[in-house]
PDB file of C-alpha atoms in Angstrom:
ATOM      1  CA  UNK A 190       6.447  19.859   0.122  1.00 67.00           C
ATOM      2  CA  UNK A 191       3.099  18.497   1.315  1.00 88.00           C
ATOM      3  CA  UNK A 192       3.890  14.901   0.378  1.00 92.00           C
ATOM      4  CA  UNK A 193       7.264  14.756   2.231  1.00 94.00           C
ATOM      5  CA  UNK A 194       5.645  16.389   5.265  1.00 95.00           C
ATOM      6  CA  UNK A 195       2.716  13.962   5.220  1.00 95.00           C
ATOM      7  CA  UNK A 196       5.048  11.004   4.722  1.00 96.00           C
ATOM      8  CA  UNK A 197       7.338  12.099   7.566  1.00 96.00           C
ATOM      9  CA  UNK A 198       4.413  12.825   9.892  1.00 96.00           C
ATOM     10  CA  UNK A 199       2.921   9.384   9.257  1.00 97.00           C
ATOM     11  CA  UNK A 200       6.261   7.686   9.897  1.00 97.00           C
ATOM     12  CA  UNK A 201       6.722   9.661  13.124  1.00 97.00           C
ATOM     13  CA  UNK A 202       3.209   8.734  14.267  1.00 97.00           C
ATOM     14  CA  UNK A 203       3.878   5.034  13.733  1.00 97.00           C
ATOM     15  CA  UNK A 204       7.242   5.284  15.505  1.00 97.00           C
ATOM     16  CA  UNK A 205       5.818   7.226  18.459  1.00 96.00           C
ATOM     17  CA  UNK A 206       2.996   4.710  18.838  1.00 96.00           C
ATOM     18  CA  UNK A 207       5.535   1.873  18.889  1.00 96.00           C
ATOM     19  CA  UNK A 208       7.645   3.682  21.500  1.00 95.00           C
ATOM     20  CA  UNK A 209       4.699   4.008  23.888  1.00 93.00           C
ATOM     21  CA  UNK A 210       4.208   0.223  23.831  1.00 92.00           C
ATOM     22  CA  UNK A 211       7.740  -1.148  23.443  1.00 91.00           C
ATOM     23  CA  UNK A 212       9.566   1.199  25.872  1.00 87.00           C
ATOM     24  CA  UNK A 213      12.904   0.034  24.403  1.00 88.00           C
ATOM     25  CA  UNK A 214      15.050   2.120  26.751  1.00 86.00           C
ATOM     26  CA  UNK A 215      13.967   0.000  29.724  1.00 81.00           C
ATOM     27  CA  UNK A 216      15.180  -3.301  28.250  1.00 77.00           C
ATOM     28  CA  UNK A 217      18.214  -1.974  26.375  1.00 80.00           C
ATOM     29  CA  UNK A 218      19.493   0.052  29.314  1.00 78.00           C
ATOM     30  CA  UNK A 219      20.274  -3.011  31.427  1.00 76.00           C
ATOM     31  CA  UNK A 220      20.989  -5.587  28.700  1.00 73.00           C
ATOM     32  CA  UNK A 221      24.569  -6.743  28.057  1.00 77.00           C
ATOM     33  CA  UNK A 222      26.291  -9.235  25.804  1.00 81.00           C
ATOM     34  CA  UNK A 223      23.953 -11.694  24.104  1.00 82.00           C
ATOM     35  CA  UNK A 224      20.900 -10.235  25.850  1.00 86.00           C
ATOM     36  CA  UNK A 225      21.577  -6.885  24.181  1.00 89.00           C
ATOM     37  CA  UNK A 226      21.572  -8.400  20.700  1.00 89.00           C
ATOM     38  CA  UNK A 227      18.419 -10.359  21.396  1.00 90.00           C
ATOM     39  CA  UNK A 228      16.694  -7.201  22.631  1.00 90.00           C
ATOM     40  CA  UNK A 229      17.832  -5.261  19.578  1.00 92.00           C
ATOM     41  CA  UNK A 230      16.421  -7.987  17.346  1.00 92.00           C
ATOM     42  CA  UNK A 231      13.133  -8.013  19.249  1.00 92.00           C
ATOM     43  CA  UNK A 232      12.619  -4.258  18.963  1.00 93.00           C
ATOM     44  CA  UNK A 233      13.741  -4.131  15.329  1.00 95.00           C
ATOM     45  CA  UNK A 234      11.297  -6.914  14.511  1.00 94.00           C
ATOM     46  CA  UNK A 235       8.263  -5.129  15.923  1.00 95.00           C
ATOM     47  CA  UNK A 236       9.213  -1.614  14.845  1.00 96.00           C
ATOM     48  CA  UNK A 237       9.754  -2.678  11.227  1.00 96.00           C
ATOM     49  CA  UNK A 238       6.502  -4.644  11.357  1.00 95.00           C
ATOM     50  CA  UNK A 239       4.590  -1.582  12.578  1.00 97.00           C
ATOM     51  CA  UNK A 240       6.196   0.517   9.850  1.00 97.00           C
ATOM     52  CA  UNK A 241       5.336  -1.999   7.139  1.00 95.00           C
ATOM     53  CA  UNK A 242       1.680  -2.605   8.003  1.00 96.00           C
ATOM     54  CA  UNK A 243       1.206   1.093   8.790  1.00 97.00           C
ATOM     55  CA  UNK A 244       2.515   2.141   5.387  1.00 96.00           C
ATOM     56  CA  UNK A 245       0.560  -0.615   3.644  1.00 95.00           C
ATOM     57  CA  UNK A 246      -2.619   0.604   5.352  1.00 97.00           C
ATOM     58  CA  UNK A 247      -1.902   4.102   4.077  1.00 96.00           C
ATOM     59  CA  UNK A 248      -1.393   2.692   0.576  1.00 94.00           C
ATOM     60  CA  UNK A 249      -4.776   0.970   0.667  1.00 95.00           C
ATOM     61  CA  UNK A 250      -6.572   4.089   1.912  1.00 95.00           C
ATOM     62  CA  UNK A 251      -4.963   6.303  -0.746  1.00 94.00           C
ATOM     63  CA  UNK A 252      -5.937   3.815  -3.440  1.00 91.00           C
ATOM     64  CA  UNK A 253      -9.598   4.772  -2.862  1.00 89.00           C
ATOM     65  CA  UNK A 254      -8.879   8.153  -4.529  1.00 84.00           C
ATOM     66  CA  UNK A 255     -11.356  10.094  -2.401  1.00 85.00           C
ATOM     67  CA  UNK A 256     -11.841  13.807  -3.081  1.00 79.00           C
ATOM     68  CA  UNK A 257     -11.176  14.800   0.527  1.00 85.00           C
ATOM     69  CA  UNK A 258      -7.585  13.609   0.078  1.00 88.00           C
ATOM     70  CA  UNK A 259      -6.852  16.303  -2.512  1.00 83.00           C
ATOM     71  CA  UNK A 260      -6.981  19.391  -0.332  1.00 85.00           C
ATOM     72  CA  UNK A 261      -4.402  18.417   2.349  1.00 89.00           C
ATOM     73  CA  UNK A 262      -1.982  16.954  -0.213  1.00 89.00           C
ATOM     74  CA  UNK A 263      -2.418  19.490  -2.996  1.00 84.00           C
ATOM     75  CA  UNK A 264      -4.174  17.463  -5.675  1.00 82.00           C
ATOM     76  CA  UNK A 265      -4.826  13.930  -6.785  1.00 81.00           C
ATOM     77  CA  UNK A 266      -1.445  13.733  -8.505  1.00 82.00           C
ATOM     78  CA  UNK A 267       0.141  14.248  -5.082  1.00 89.00           C
ATOM     79  CA  UNK A 268      -2.126  11.544  -3.652  1.00 90.00           C
ATOM     80  CA  UNK A 269      -0.656   9.169  -6.229  1.00 87.00           C
ATOM     81  CA  UNK A 270       2.836  10.329  -5.316  1.00 90.00           C
ATOM     82  CA  UNK A 271       2.300   9.617  -1.614  1.00 94.00           C
ATOM     83  CA  UNK A 272       0.714   6.280  -2.565  1.00 92.00           C
ATOM     84  CA  UNK A 273       3.871   5.340  -4.473  1.00 88.00           C
ATOM     85  CA  UNK A 274       6.331   6.325  -1.762  1.00 92.00           C
ATOM     86  CA  UNK A 275       4.275   4.724   0.989  1.00 94.00           C
ATOM     87  CA  UNK A 276       4.343   1.485  -1.013  1.00 90.00           C
ATOM     88  CA  UNK A 277       8.120   1.684  -1.403  1.00 89.00           C
ATOM     89  CA  UNK A 278       8.504   2.406   2.318  1.00 94.00           C
ATOM     90  CA  UNK A 279       6.269  -0.563   3.165  1.00 93.00           C
ATOM     91  CA  UNK A 280       8.481  -2.840   1.061  1.00 90.00           C
ATOM     92  CA  UNK A 281      11.693  -1.486   2.639  1.00 92.00           C
ATOM     93  CA  UNK A 282      10.226  -1.950   6.129  1.00 95.00           C
ATOM     94  CA  UNK A 283       9.160  -5.483   5.156  1.00 93.00           C
ATOM     95  CA  UNK A 284      12.756  -6.265   4.150  1.00 93.00           C
ATOM     96  CA  UNK A 285      13.967  -4.979   7.536  1.00 94.00           C
ATOM     97  CA  UNK A 286      11.276  -7.049   9.253  1.00 94.00           C
ATOM     98  CA  UNK A 287      12.350 -10.170   7.375  1.00 93.00           C
ATOM     99  CA  UNK A 288      16.039  -9.499   8.129  1.00 94.00           C
ATOM    100  CA  UNK A 289      15.318  -9.036  11.840  1.00 93.00           C
ATOM    101  CA  UNK A 290      13.379 -12.296  11.936  1.00 92.00           C
ATOM    102  CA  UNK A 291      16.099 -14.223  10.069  1.00 91.00           C
ATOM    103  CA  UNK A 292      18.847 -12.809  12.302  1.00 93.00           C
ATOM    104  CA  UNK A 293      17.921 -15.202  15.124  1.00 90.00           C
ATOM    105  CA  UNK A 294      20.112 -17.987  13.716  1.00 87.00           C
ATOM    106  CA  UNK A 295      23.017 -15.571  13.285  1.00 88.00           C
ATOM    107  CA  UNK A 296      22.753 -14.346  16.892  1.00 90.00           C
ATOM    108  CA  UNK A 297      22.318 -17.899  18.151  1.00 87.00           C
ATOM    109  CA  UNK A 298      25.484 -19.093  16.379  1.00 84.00           C
ATOM    110  CA  UNK A 299      27.603 -16.266  17.774  1.00 84.00           C
ATOM    111  CA  UNK A 300      26.094 -15.503  21.184  1.00 82.00           C
ATOM    112  CA  UNK A 301      23.922 -18.507  21.962  1.00 85.00           C
ATOM    113  CA  UNK A 302      20.400 -18.484  23.364  1.00 82.00           C
ATOM    114  CA  UNK A 303      21.304 -16.846  26.680  1.00 81.00           C
ATOM    115  CA  UNK A 304      19.249 -13.711  27.250  1.00 80.00           C
ATOM    116  CA  UNK A 305      16.769 -14.471  24.467  1.00 86.00           C
ATOM    117  CA  UNK A 306      13.376 -12.912  25.340  1.00 85.00           C
ATOM    118  CA  UNK A 307      10.494 -15.264  26.002  1.00 85.00           C
ATOM    119  CA  UNK A 308       7.889 -15.658  23.288  1.00 85.00           C
ATOM    120  CA  UNK A 309       5.466 -12.746  23.395  1.00 86.00           C
ATOM    121  CA  UNK A 310       1.937 -13.400  24.587  1.00 90.00           C
ATOM    122  CA  UNK A 311      -0.685 -12.966  21.863  1.00 90.00           C
ATOM    123  CA  UNK A 312      -4.459 -13.272  21.759  1.00 90.00           C
ATOM    124  CA  UNK A 313      -5.612 -16.631  23.082  1.00 91.00           C
ATOM    125  CA  UNK A 314      -7.304 -17.524  19.788  1.00 89.00           C
ATOM    126  CA  UNK A 315      -4.072 -16.757  17.898  1.00 89.00           C
ATOM    127  CA  UNK A 316      -1.859 -19.207  19.808  1.00 89.00           C
ATOM    128  CA  UNK A 317      -2.731 -22.080  17.499  1.00 90.00           C
ATOM    129  CA  UNK A 318      -2.370 -19.839  14.456  1.00 90.00           C
ATOM    130  CA  UNK A 319       1.210 -18.682  15.044  1.00 89.00           C
ATOM    131  CA  UNK A 320       2.732 -21.018  12.477  1.00 90.00           C
ATOM    132  CA  UNK A 321       0.137 -20.256   9.811  1.00 92.00           C
ATOM    133  CA  UNK A 322       0.428 -16.510  10.422  1.00 92.00           C
ATOM    134  CA  UNK A 323       4.203 -16.658  10.011  1.00 91.00           C
ATOM    135  CA  UNK A 324       3.918 -18.675   6.791  1.00 93.00           C
ATOM    136  CA  UNK A 325       1.311 -16.283   5.413  1.00 92.00           C
ATOM    137  CA  UNK A 326       3.474 -13.305   6.314  1.00 90.00           C
ATOM    138  CA  UNK A 327       6.525 -14.782   4.612  1.00 90.00           C
ATOM    139  CA  UNK A 328       4.565 -15.544   1.438  1.00 91.00           C
ATOM    140  CA  UNK A 329       3.047 -12.051   1.392  1.00 90.00           C
ATOM    141  CA  UNK A 330       6.499 -10.538   1.966  1.00 89.00           C
ATOM    142  CA  UNK A 331       7.997 -12.160  -1.130  1.00 89.00           C
ATOM    143  CA  UNK A 332       4.924 -11.342  -3.199  1.00 87.00           C
ATOM    144  CA  UNK A 333       5.017  -7.730  -1.993  1.00 83.00           C
ATOM    145  CA  UNK A 334       8.632  -7.356  -3.105  1.00 83.00           C
ATOM    146  CA  UNK A 335       7.761  -8.673  -6.552  1.00 82.00           C
ATOM    147  CA  UNK A 336       4.802  -6.286  -6.731  1.00 78.00           C
ATOM    148  CA  UNK A 337       6.897  -3.247  -5.815  1.00 75.00           C
ATOM    149  CA  UNK A 338       9.618  -4.154  -8.320  1.00 76.00           C
ATOM    150  CA  UNK A 339       7.040  -4.558 -11.090  1.00 74.00           C
ATOM    151  CA  UNK A 340       5.399  -1.282 -10.100  1.00 69.00           C
ATOM    152  CA  UNK A 341       8.686   0.632 -10.226  1.00 68.00           C
ATOM    153  CA  UNK A 342       9.719  -1.090 -13.448  1.00 69.00           C
ATOM    154  CA  UNK A 343       6.280  -1.364 -15.022  1.00 58.00           C
ATOM    155  CA  UNK A 344       7.768  -0.724 -18.471  1.00 59.00           C
ATOM    156  CA  UNK A 345       9.149  -4.246 -18.320  1.00 61.00           C
ATOM    157  CA  UNK A 346       5.546  -5.440 -18.732  1.00 62.00           C
ATOM    158  CA  UNK A 347       2.750  -4.359 -21.060  1.00 65.00           C
ATOM    159  CA  UNK A 348       0.175  -2.249 -19.279  1.00 62.00           C
ATOM    160  CA  UNK A 349      -2.626  -4.825 -19.173  1.00 66.00           C
ATOM    161  CA  UNK A 350      -0.727  -7.646 -17.357  1.00 69.00           C
ATOM    162  CA  UNK A 351       0.875  -5.106 -15.016  1.00 67.00           C
ATOM    163  CA  UNK A 352      -2.561  -3.681 -14.223  1.00 71.00           C
ATOM    164  CA  UNK A 353      -3.992  -7.081 -13.355  1.00 74.00           C
ATOM    165  CA  UNK A 354      -0.942  -8.029 -11.282  1.00 74.00           C
ATOM    166  CA  UNK A 355      -1.251  -4.785  -9.346  1.00 77.00           C
ATOM    167  CA  UNK A 356      -4.799  -5.768  -8.398  1.00 82.00           C
ATOM    168  CA  UNK A 357      -3.314  -8.558  -6.275  1.00 86.00           C
ATOM    169  CA  UNK A 358      -2.131  -5.932  -3.765  1.00 88.00           C
ATOM    170  CA  UNK A 359      -5.423  -5.908  -1.774  1.00 92.00           C
ATOM    171  CA  UNK A 360      -5.142  -9.685  -1.349  1.00 93.00           C
ATOM    172  CA  UNK A 361      -1.598  -9.316  -0.039  1.00 92.00           C
ATOM    173  CA  UNK A 362      -2.766  -6.652   2.370  1.00 94.00           C
ATOM    174  CA  UNK A 363      -5.449  -8.935   3.805  1.00 95.00           C
ATOM    175  CA  UNK A 364      -2.830 -11.642   4.335  1.00 94.00           C
ATOM    176  CA  UNK A 365      -0.522  -9.169   6.095  1.00 94.00           C
ATOM    177  CA  UNK A 366      -3.445  -7.938   8.202  1.00 95.00           C
ATOM    178  CA  UNK A 367      -4.002 -11.510   9.429  1.00 95.00           C
ATOM    179  CA  UNK A 368      -0.254 -11.832  10.087  1.00 95.00           C
ATOM    180  CA  UNK A 369      -0.330  -8.657  12.187  1.00 95.00           C
ATOM    181  CA  UNK A 370      -3.517  -9.529  14.045  1.00 94.00           C
ATOM    182  CA  UNK A 371      -2.228 -12.955  15.056  1.00 94.00           C
ATOM    183  CA  UNK A 372       1.367 -12.085  15.955  1.00 94.00           C
ATOM    184  CA  UNK A 373       1.321  -8.566  17.390  1.00 94.00           C
ATOM    185  CA  UNK A 374       1.987  -8.894  21.153  1.00 94.00           C
ATOM    186  CA  UNK A 375      -0.954  -8.555  23.501  1.00 94.00           C
ATOM    187  CA  UNK A 376       0.899  -5.775  25.341  1.00 93.00           C
ATOM    188  CA  UNK A 377       0.786  -3.743  22.125  1.00 95.00           C
ATOM    189  CA  UNK A 378      -2.955  -4.233  21.771  1.00 95.00           C
ATOM    190  CA  UNK A 379      -3.424  -2.976  25.336  1.00 93.00           C
ATOM    191  CA  UNK A 380      -1.395   0.192  24.641  1.00 93.00           C
ATOM    192  CA  UNK A 381      -2.398   3.240  22.518  1.00 93.00           C
ATOM    193  CA  UNK A 382      -0.769   1.611  19.509  1.00 95.00           C
ATOM    194  CA  UNK A 383      -3.427  -1.106  19.744  1.00 95.00           C
ATOM    195  CA  UNK A 384      -6.162   1.427  18.937  1.00 96.00           C
ATOM    196  CA  UNK A 385      -4.117   2.756  16.031  1.00 96.00           C
ATOM    197  CA  UNK A 386      -3.426  -0.731  14.645  1.00 96.00           C
ATOM    198  CA  UNK A 387      -7.068  -1.761  15.041  1.00 96.00           C
ATOM    199  CA  UNK A 388      -8.244   1.337  13.164  1.00 97.00           C
ATOM    200  CA  UNK A 389      -5.673   0.847  10.395  1.00 97.00           C
ATOM    201  CA  UNK A 390      -6.475  -2.840   9.948  1.00 97.00           C
ATOM    202  CA  UNK A 391     -10.211  -2.180   9.796  1.00 97.00           C
ATOM    203  CA  UNK A 392      -9.888   0.745   7.371  1.00 96.00           C
ATOM    204  CA  UNK A 393      -7.210  -0.943   5.292  1.00 96.00           C
ATOM    205  CA  UNK A 394      -9.160  -4.197   5.070  1.00 96.00           C
ATOM    206  CA  UNK A 395     -12.277  -2.282   4.121  1.00 96.00           C
ATOM    207  CA  UNK A 396     -10.367  -0.486   1.375  1.00 95.00           C
ATOM    208  CA  UNK A 397      -8.940  -3.806   0.165  1.00 94.00           C
ATOM    209  CA  UNK A 398     -12.403  -5.382  -0.038  1.00 94.00           C
ATOM    210  CA  UNK A 399     -13.754  -2.265  -1.757  1.00 92.00           C
ATOM    211  CA  UNK A 400     -11.001  -2.578  -4.350  1.00 89.00           C
ATOM    212  CA  UNK A 401     -11.514  -6.311  -4.866  1.00 89.00           C
ATOM    213  CA  UNK A 402     -15.207  -5.770  -5.564  1.00 88.00           C
ATOM    214  CA  UNK A 403     -14.341  -3.219  -8.273  1.00 80.00           C
ATOM    215  CA  UNK A 404     -16.051  -0.308  -6.530  1.00 75.00           C
ATOM    216  CA  UNK A 405     -13.189   2.197  -6.836  1.00 76.00           C
ATOM    217  CA  UNK A 406     -13.979   4.897  -9.380  1.00 66.00           C
ATOM    218  CA  UNK A 407     -17.704   4.106  -9.545  1.00 67.00           C
ATOM    219  CA  UNK A 408     -18.976   6.852  -7.270  1.00 62.00           C
ATOM    220  CA  UNK A 409     -20.933  10.014  -7.948  1.00 61.00           C
ATOM    221  CA  UNK A 410     -18.039  11.498  -9.962  1.00 66.00           C
ATOM    222  CA  UNK A 411     -18.163   8.730 -12.556  1.00 73.00           C
ATOM    223  CA  UNK A 412     -19.799   9.391 -15.927  1.00 77.00           C
ATOM    224  CA  UNK A 413     -20.520   7.185 -18.933  1.00 79.00           C
ATOM    225  CA  UNK A 414     -19.641   9.109 -22.105  1.00 81.00           C
ATOM    226  CA  UNK A 415     -19.742   8.375 -25.833  1.00 82.00           C
ATOM    227  CA  UNK A 416     -16.583   8.632 -27.925  1.00 82.00           C
ATOM    228  CA  UNK A 417     -17.183  10.931 -30.931  1.00 81.00           C
ATOM    229  CA  UNK A 418     -13.725  11.173 -32.472  1.00 82.00           C
ATOM    230  CA  UNK A 419     -10.217   9.800 -31.993  1.00 82.00           C
ATOM    231  CA  UNK A 420      -7.174  11.477 -33.517  1.00 83.00           C
ATOM    232  CA  UNK A 421      -3.475  10.764 -33.261  1.00 83.00           C
ATOM    233  CA  UNK A 422      -1.682  14.073 -32.543  1.00 83.00           C
ATOM    234  CA  UNK A 423       1.515  13.305 -34.399  1.00 82.00           C
ATOM    235  CA  UNK A 424       2.996  10.575 -36.531  1.00 82.00           C
ATOM    236  CA  UNK A 425       4.320   8.057 -33.997  1.00 80.00           C
ATOM    237  CA  UNK A 426       1.501   5.933 -32.598  1.00 74.00           C
ATOM    238  CA  UNK A 427       3.838   4.615 -29.922  1.00 71.00           C
ATOM    239  CA  UNK A 428       4.787   7.921 -28.287  1.00 76.00           C
ATOM    240  CA  UNK A 429       2.627  10.787 -29.588  1.00 80.00           C
ATOM    241  CA  UNK A 430      -0.576  11.668 -27.704  1.00 81.00           C
ATOM    242  CA  UNK A 431      -4.036  10.640 -28.802  1.00 80.00           C
ATOM    243  CA  UNK A 432      -6.952  13.067 -28.651  1.00 80.00           C
ATOM    244  CA  UNK A 433     -10.306  11.540 -27.696  1.00 81.00           C
ATOM    245  CA  UNK A 434     -13.414  13.710 -28.085  1.00 83.00           C
ATOM    246  CA  UNK A 435     -16.340  12.562 -25.932  1.00 81.00           C
ATOM    247  CA  UNK A 436     -19.991  13.483 -25.613  1.00 82.00           C
ATOM    248  CA  UNK A 437     -20.670  13.784 -21.902  1.00 82.00           C
ATOM    249  CA  UNK A 438     -24.059  13.025 -20.299  1.00 83.00           C
ATOM    250  CA  UNK A 439     -26.391  15.862 -19.343  1.00 80.00           C
ATOM    251  CA  UNK A 440     -25.835  15.341 -15.615  1.00 78.00           C
ATOM    252  CA  UNK A 441     -22.152  16.199 -16.001  1.00 76.00           C
ATOM    253  CA  UNK A 442     -21.569  19.591 -14.378  1.00 72.00           C
ATOM    254  CA  UNK A 443     -18.274  20.272 -16.074  1.00 71.00           C
ATOM    255  CA  UNK A 444     -14.894  20.743 -14.452  1.00 67.00           C
ATOM    256  CA  UNK A 445     -12.150  23.335 -14.148  1.00 62.00           C
ATOM    257  CA  UNK A 446      -8.937  23.452 -16.223  1.00 59.00           C
ATOM    258  CA  UNK A 447      -6.306  21.201 -14.739  1.00 56.00           C
ATOM    259  CA  UNK A 448      -8.713  18.739 -13.155  1.00 62.00           C
ATOM    260  CA  UNK A 449      -7.721  15.100 -13.063  1.00 64.00           C
ATOM    261  CA  UNK A 450      -9.540  12.758 -15.422  1.00 68.00           C
ATOM    262  CA  UNK A 451      -9.348   8.972 -15.218  1.00 68.00           C
ATOM    263  CA  UNK A 452     -10.823   7.590 -18.453  1.00 73.00           C
ATOM    264  CA  UNK A 453     -11.583   3.927 -19.037  1.00 70.00           C
ATOM    265  CA  UNK A 454     -12.311   2.910 -22.634  1.00 70.00           C
ATOM    266  CA  UNK A 455     -14.292  -0.253 -23.239  1.00 68.00           C
ATOM    267  CA  UNK A 456     -12.254  -2.372 -25.616  1.00 60.00           C
ATOM    268  CA  UNK A 457      -9.107  -0.291 -25.264  1.00 57.00           C
ATOM    269  CA  UNK A 458      -5.931  -2.357 -25.007  1.00 46.00           C
ATOM    270  CA  UNK A 459      -4.267  -0.600 -22.113  1.00 44.00           C
ATOM    271  CA  UNK A 460      -1.312   1.426 -23.411  1.00 41.00           C
ATOM    272  CA  UNK A 461      -1.231  -0.297 -26.808  1.00 38.00           C
ATOM    273  CA  UNK A 462      -1.740   2.656 -29.199  1.00 38.00           C
ATOM    274  CA  UNK A 463      -2.285   0.797 -32.434  1.00 37.00           C
ATOM    275  CA  UNK A 464      -4.718   0.119 -33.846  1.00 39.00           C
ATOM    276  CA  UNK A 465      -6.810   3.001 -32.553  1.00 40.00           C
ATOM    277  CA  UNK A 466     -10.188   1.985 -31.094  1.00 42.00           C
ATOM    278  CA  UNK A 467     -13.090   1.894 -33.498  1.00 42.00           C
ATOM    279  CA  UNK A 468     -16.118   4.123 -33.014  1.00 41.00           C
ATOM    280  CA  UNK A 469     -18.542   4.200 -31.391  1.00 45.00           C
ATOM    281  CA  UNK A 470     -17.180   3.225 -27.990  1.00 44.00           C
ATOM    282  CA  UNK A 471     -18.360   3.551 -24.435  1.00 49.00           C
ATOM    283  CA  UNK A 472     -16.138   5.534 -22.115  1.00 48.00           C
ATOM    284  CA  UNK A 473     -16.260   5.943 -18.363  1.00 52.00           C
ATOM    285  CA  UNK A 474     -14.747   9.109 -16.954  1.00 51.00           C
ATOM    286  CA  UNK A 475     -14.045   9.857 -13.319  1.00 52.00           C
ATOM    287  CA  UNK A 476     -13.277  13.492 -12.559  1.00 50.00           C
ATOM    288  CA  UNK A 477     -11.711  14.970  -9.462  1.00 46.00           C
ATOM    289  CA  UNK A 478     -11.613  18.721  -9.078  1.00 41.00           C
ATOM    290  CA  UNK A 479      -8.503  20.597  -8.079  1.00 37.00           C
ATOM    291  CA  UNK A 480      -5.906  18.263  -9.497  1.00 35.00           C
ATOM    292  CA  UNK A 481      -3.556  18.494 -12.442  1.00 34.00           C
ATOM    293  CA  UNK A 482      -4.499  16.619 -15.571  1.00 35.00           C
ATOM    294  CA  UNK A 483      -3.011  13.107 -15.862  1.00 35.00           C
ATOM    295  CA  UNK A 484      -4.171  10.858 -18.680  1.00 34.00           C
TER     296      UNK A 484
END
């Protein structure tokens, strides 16, 4: 239950922050006819944008796999679960954001331009970057959808290409961060949501850069081990588990049953089980206490 609660709380926080800046009841209460539809589009555009970048920021932070995340969520496996659902929610919100943006032509054809809100004021430096920020956001939107589809259907691809494609996500986040920074209205930046967005963009961008430099999983809980034996536990090399016996370094303090282990074998071909890796091999193991085992 911790993951649904955390997911719902995060969504409510983003929504509440948007409400404090947008005050939609003031504009919608007096709007009629075409003006009502234009106001609905305006609020849907910014709310879905806040949802999308907020969820994407959460995805980037969770991807760091920090130990302090385990206790509130109930283990690193639950961190991965929240990471997955936050990514799906970010993609769904991005679709809503795209649909709200594209609806302008539909509203214009039916209702006309009467009552259309004036263009929102943004940072002075961002005025000349509006077009580029929109183009970047549209490109990142389509790429994000492809990424989410491949993540949900990763069995369509071998592990290695899927793994490298998934590493593009930090780049997409940085593009979406620029899109948000340049196009979010100045009134939002001056409201409490501005502090929240600034913190999320800074933390999310930092996590993205940390990921791009290959620093994830190389902290104090990372150990270089030596593979001593490899045995296929069964007869089917495609589905049966493989047992890998490792000699751990002396500085390894051990772990408790059920802890999460993230092994990385040098020369291992992703999920390709045959042929088995030859010995000896170097192995890097990252352990995280308190989580269920997931190899």
